[in-house]
Coordinates of C-alpha atoms in Angstrom, one line a residue:
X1 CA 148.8 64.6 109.0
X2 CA 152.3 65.1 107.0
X3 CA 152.8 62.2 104.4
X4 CA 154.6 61.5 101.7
X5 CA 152.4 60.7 98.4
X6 CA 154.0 58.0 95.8
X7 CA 152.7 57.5 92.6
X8 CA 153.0 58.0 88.8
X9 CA 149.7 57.0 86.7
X10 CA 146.6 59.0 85.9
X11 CA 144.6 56.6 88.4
X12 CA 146.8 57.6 91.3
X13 CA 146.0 61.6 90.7
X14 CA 142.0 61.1 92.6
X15 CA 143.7 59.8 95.8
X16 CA 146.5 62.5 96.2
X17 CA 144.2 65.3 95.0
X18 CA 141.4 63.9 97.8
X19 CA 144.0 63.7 100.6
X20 CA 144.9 67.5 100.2
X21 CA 141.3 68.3 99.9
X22 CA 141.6 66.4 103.3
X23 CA 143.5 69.1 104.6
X24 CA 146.4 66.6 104.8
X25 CA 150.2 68.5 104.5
X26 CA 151.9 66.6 102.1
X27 CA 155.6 67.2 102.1
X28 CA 157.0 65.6 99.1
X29 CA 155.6 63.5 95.8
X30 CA 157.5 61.0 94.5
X31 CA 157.3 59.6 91.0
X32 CA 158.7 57.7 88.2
X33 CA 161.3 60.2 85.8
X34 CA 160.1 61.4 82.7
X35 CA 160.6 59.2 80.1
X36 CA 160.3 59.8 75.8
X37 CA 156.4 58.7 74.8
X38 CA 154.5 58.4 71.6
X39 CA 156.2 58.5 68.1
X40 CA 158.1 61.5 68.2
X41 CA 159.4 60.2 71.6
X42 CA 159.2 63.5 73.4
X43 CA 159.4 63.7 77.2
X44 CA 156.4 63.6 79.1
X45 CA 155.4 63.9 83.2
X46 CA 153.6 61.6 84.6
X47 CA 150.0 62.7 85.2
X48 CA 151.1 62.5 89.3
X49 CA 154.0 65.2 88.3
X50 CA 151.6 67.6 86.2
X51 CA 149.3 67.3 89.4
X52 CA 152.0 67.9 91.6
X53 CA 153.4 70.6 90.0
X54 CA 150.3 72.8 89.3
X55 CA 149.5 72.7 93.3
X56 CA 153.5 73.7 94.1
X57 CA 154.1 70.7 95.8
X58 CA 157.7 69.4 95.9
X59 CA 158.5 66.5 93.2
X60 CA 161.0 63.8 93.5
X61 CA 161.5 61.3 90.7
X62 CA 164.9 59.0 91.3
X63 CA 165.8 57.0 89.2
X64 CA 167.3 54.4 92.0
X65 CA 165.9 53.9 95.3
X66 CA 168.8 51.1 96.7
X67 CA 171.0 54.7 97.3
X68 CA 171.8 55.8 100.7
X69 CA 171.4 59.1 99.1
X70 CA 167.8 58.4 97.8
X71 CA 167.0 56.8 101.3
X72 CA 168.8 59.6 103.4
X73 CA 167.0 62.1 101.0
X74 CA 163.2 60.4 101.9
X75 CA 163.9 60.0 105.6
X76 CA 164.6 64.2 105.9
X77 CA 160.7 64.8 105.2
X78 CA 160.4 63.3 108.5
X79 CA 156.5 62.3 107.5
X80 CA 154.0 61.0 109.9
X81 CA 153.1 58.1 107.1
X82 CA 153.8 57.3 103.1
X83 CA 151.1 56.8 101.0
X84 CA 151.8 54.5 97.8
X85 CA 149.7 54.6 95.0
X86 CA 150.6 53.0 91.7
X87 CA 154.2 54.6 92.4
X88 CA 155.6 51.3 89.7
X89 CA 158.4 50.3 91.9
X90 CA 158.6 48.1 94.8
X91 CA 159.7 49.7 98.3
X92 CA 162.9 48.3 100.0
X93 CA 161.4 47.6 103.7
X94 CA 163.9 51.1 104.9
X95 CA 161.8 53.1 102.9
X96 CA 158.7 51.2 104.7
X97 CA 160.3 51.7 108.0
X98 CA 161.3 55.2 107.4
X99 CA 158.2 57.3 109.1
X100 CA 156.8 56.3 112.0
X101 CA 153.5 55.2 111.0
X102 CA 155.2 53.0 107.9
X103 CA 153.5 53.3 104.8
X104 CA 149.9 52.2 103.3
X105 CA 149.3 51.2 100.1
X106 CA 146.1 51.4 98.2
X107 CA 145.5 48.6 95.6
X108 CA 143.1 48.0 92.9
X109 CA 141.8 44.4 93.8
X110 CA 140.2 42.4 96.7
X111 CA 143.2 41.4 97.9
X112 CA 144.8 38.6 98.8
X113 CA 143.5 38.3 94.9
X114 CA 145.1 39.8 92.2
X115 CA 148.2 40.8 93.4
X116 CA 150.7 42.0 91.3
X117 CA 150.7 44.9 88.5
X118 CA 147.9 44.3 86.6
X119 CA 144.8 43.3 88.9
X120 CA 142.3 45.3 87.2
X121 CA 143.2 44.1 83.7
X122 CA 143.3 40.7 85.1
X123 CA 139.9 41.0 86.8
X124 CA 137.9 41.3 83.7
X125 CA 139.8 38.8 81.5
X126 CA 139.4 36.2 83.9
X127 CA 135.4 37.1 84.1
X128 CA 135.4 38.2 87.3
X129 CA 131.8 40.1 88.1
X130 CA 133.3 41.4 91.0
X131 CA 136.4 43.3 92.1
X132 CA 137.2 46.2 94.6
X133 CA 140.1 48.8 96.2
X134 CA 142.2 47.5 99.6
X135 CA 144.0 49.5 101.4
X136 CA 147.1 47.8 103.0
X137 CA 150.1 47.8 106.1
X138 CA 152.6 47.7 103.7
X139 CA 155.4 45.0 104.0
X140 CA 158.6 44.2 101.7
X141 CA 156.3 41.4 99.7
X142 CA 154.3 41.5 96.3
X143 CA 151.2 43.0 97.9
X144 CA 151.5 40.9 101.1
X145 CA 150.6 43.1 103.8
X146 CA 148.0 43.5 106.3
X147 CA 144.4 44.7 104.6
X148 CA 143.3 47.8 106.9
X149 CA 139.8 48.7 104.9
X150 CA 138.3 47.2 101.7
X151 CA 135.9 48.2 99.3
X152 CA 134.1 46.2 97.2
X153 CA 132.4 46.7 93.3
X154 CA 130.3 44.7 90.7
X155 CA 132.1 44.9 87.3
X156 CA 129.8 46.3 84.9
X157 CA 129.3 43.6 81.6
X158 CA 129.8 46.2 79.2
X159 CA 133.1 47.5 81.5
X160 CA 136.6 47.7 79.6
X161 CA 139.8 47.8 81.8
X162 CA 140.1 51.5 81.5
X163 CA 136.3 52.6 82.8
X164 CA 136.5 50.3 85.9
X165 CA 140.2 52.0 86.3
X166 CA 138.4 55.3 86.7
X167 CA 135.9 53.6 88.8
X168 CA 138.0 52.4 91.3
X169 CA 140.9 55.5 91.3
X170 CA 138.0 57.5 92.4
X171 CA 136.9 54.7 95.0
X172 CA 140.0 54.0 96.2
X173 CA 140.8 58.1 96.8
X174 CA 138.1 58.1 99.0
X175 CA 139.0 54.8 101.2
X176 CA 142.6 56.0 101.3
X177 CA 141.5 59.2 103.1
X178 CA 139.0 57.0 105.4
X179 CA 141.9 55.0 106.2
X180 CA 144.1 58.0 107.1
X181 CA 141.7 59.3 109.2
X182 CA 140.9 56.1 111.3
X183 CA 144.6 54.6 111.1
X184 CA 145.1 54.3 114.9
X185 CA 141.9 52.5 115.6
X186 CA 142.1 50.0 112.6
X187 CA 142.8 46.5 113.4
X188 CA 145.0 44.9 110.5
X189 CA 144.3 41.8 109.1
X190 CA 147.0 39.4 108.0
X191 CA 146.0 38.2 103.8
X192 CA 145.2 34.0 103.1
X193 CA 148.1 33.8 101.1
X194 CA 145.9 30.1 99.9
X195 CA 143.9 32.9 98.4
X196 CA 146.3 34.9 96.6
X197 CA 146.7 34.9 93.1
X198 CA 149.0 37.4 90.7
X199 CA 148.3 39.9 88.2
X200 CA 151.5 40.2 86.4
X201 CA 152.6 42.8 83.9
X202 CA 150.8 42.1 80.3
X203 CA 152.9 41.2 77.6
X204 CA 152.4 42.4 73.9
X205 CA 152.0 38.2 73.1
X206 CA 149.1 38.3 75.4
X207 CA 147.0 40.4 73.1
X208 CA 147.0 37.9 69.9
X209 CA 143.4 36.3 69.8
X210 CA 143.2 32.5 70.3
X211 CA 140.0 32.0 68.0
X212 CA 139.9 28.3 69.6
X213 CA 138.5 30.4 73.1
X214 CA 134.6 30.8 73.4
X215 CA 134.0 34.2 72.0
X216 CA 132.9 35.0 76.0
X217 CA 136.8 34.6 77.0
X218 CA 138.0 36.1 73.8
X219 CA 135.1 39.3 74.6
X220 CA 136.4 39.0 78.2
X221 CA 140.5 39.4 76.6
X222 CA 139.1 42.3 74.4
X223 CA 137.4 44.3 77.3
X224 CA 140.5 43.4 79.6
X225 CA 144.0 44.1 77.6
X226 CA 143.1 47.8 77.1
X227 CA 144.9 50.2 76.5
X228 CA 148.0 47.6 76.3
X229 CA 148.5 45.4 74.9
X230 CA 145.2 45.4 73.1
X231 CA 143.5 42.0 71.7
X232 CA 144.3 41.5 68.0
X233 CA 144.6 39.5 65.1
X234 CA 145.6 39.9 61.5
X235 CA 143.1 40.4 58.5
X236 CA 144.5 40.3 54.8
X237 CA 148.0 40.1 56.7
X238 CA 147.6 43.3 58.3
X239 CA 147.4 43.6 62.5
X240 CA 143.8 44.5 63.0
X241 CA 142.4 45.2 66.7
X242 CA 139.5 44.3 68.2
X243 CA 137.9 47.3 70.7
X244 CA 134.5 46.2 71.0
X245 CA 132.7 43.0 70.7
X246 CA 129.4 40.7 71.8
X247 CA 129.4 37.3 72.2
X248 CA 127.3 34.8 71.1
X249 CA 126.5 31.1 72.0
X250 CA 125.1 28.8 69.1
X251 CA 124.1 25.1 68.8
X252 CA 126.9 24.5 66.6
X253 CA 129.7 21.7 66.3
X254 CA 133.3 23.4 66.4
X255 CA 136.0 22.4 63.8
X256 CA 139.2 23.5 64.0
X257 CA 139.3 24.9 60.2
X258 CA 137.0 27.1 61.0
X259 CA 138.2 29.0 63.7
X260 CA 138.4 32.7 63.1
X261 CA 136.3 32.6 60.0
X262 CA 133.6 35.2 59.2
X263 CA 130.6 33.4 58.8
X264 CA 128.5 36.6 58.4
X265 CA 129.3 40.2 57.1
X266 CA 126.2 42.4 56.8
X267 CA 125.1 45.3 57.7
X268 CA 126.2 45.8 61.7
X269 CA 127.0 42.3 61.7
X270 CA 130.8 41.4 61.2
X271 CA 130.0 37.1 62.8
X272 CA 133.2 35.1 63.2
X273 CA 133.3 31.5 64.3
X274 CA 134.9 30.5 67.5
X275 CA 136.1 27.8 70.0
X276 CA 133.2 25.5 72.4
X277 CA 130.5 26.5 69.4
X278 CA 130.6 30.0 70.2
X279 CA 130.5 32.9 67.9
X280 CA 131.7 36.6 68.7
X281 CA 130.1 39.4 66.6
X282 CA 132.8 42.2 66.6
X283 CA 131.2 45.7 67.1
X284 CA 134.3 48.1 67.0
X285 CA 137.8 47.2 65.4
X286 CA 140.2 48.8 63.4
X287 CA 142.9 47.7 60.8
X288 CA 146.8 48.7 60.9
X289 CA 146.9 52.2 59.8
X290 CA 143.7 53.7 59.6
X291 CA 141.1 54.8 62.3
X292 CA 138.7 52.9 64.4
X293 CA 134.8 52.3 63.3
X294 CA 131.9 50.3 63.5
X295 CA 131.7 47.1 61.7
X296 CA 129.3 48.6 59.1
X297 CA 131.9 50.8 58.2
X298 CA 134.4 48.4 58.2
X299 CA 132.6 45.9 56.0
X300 CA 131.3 48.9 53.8
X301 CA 135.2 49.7 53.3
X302 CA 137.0 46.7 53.2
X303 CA 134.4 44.3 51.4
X304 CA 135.2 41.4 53.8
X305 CA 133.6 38.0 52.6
X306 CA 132.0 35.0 54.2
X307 CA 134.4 32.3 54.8
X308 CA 137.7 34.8 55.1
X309 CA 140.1 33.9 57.9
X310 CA 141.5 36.2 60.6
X311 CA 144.7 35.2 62.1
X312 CA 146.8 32.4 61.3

């Protein structure tokens, strides 16, 4: 089949190097543009562009799709189908109508659940033990269209945000080339928008720990907001993040003072006190400016006492 392939991150790469395993002809790969990353702010291609390029196929990475030049530009590939995968930018519904099989999406959630940007992040910090991959008819809504296959997953408990990503980029490459192959016998199904719920963009104020939570919904935050936007707090007024963490329930009263307090520092044990009489014993963190280690390390280093505060 000829197809156009959209997308930009590292979790789209599986499905677009699957689909020309497939033997499928893509004709074009459209991206996000380069854009200036990390602290020296030099440019850097999307991992869906490096991919691209080292297979010679044909990048396209405009900056504005509402263009009749953009749109004129897509509609000359004269594809059989698009296939959307992470691309970072909602579709005007010409783009969707351009080929004519229309365009499929593949999305990292159960959908109607979960749709927006961020489903997988939102997934595990909502304690969800479950998630999956749909692909989707795709329509000018927020992850609105028709579901054409589904996949579903148990989230591991020990799974952070970016090993289910991998999980699911390599499941959802194979149910994007299932769904290619069976398109004209599928049956879409219209979503229960009573079901839906949104996984918006995370914000850099969603990371700051709320010590007030149950150290379960505070682990949950720490497993969920990675890479970005991390869960931290502060510790002798310097950021310090949280990577890995266990949580503990104890027959305990919670008061308010307390909250965030270490009540233990020993050995592999860094204990701080938390909301609904809950503790959280943090296994992997690391302070503003130097590298990330165990708490033995970090208590070894830093000397942090009983009854010290983080945050607020």
């Amino acid at each position: 089949m000829k197809l156009v392939f959209m997308g930009t991150p590292k979790a789209a790469v599986a499905s677009l190097e699957r689909i020309l395993d497939a033997g499928h002809q893509v004709v074009a790969v459209y991206t996000q543009p380069d854009r200036p990353s990390g602290r020296g702010k030099k440019v850097a291609y999307s991992p869906i562009k490096e991919f691209a390029a080292s297979h010679g196929l044909p990048v396209f990475q405009p900056s504005k799709l509402r263009t009749g030049e953009v749109l004129d530009e897509f509609r000359e590939h004269k594809a059989d189908l698009a296939v959307v995968v992470a691309y970072g930018r909602i579709l005007p519904a010409t783009y969707l109508e351009a080929f004519g099989m229309g365009a499929i999406n593949v999305h990292f959630s159960l959908l109607p659940k979960y749709r927006g940007a961020a489903p997988v992040n939102w997934a595990i910090v909502n304690g969800e033990t479950e998630t999956g991959v749909t692909t989707m008819k795709m329509d000018a809504g927020l992850d609105t269209g028709d579901i054409l296959m589904q996949n579903r997953i148990r989230i591991g408990p020990d799974d952070d945000s970016v090993v289910l990503m991998d999980r699911l980029s390599e499941i959802g490459a194979d149910l994007v080339v299932e769904t290619i192959s069976r398109f004209a016998s599928l049956k879409p199904q219209p979503q229960d928008n009573s079901e839906a719920s949104l996984a918006p963009l995370m914000r850099k104020e969603d990371g700051v720990i709320d010590w007030s939570l149950s150290s379960k919904k505070i682990r949950d935050r720490i497993r969920g907001f990675q890479p970005f936007p991390t869960s931290h707090t502060t510790f002798r007024n310097l950021r310090l993040t949280l990577w890995k963490a266990e949580a503990r329930s104890v027959a305990a009263i919670t008061v308010k003072e307390r909250l965030g307090t270490i009540i233990e520092a020993a050995g592999d044990s860094l204990v701080i006190e938390c909301g609904s009489g809950t503790t959280l014993n943090i296994l992997e963190l690391q302070l503003e400016g130097k590298r990330r280690v165990g708490a033995r390390d970090f208590i070894n280093g830093l000397r942090p006492m009983v009854g010290d505060r983080l945050g607020n």
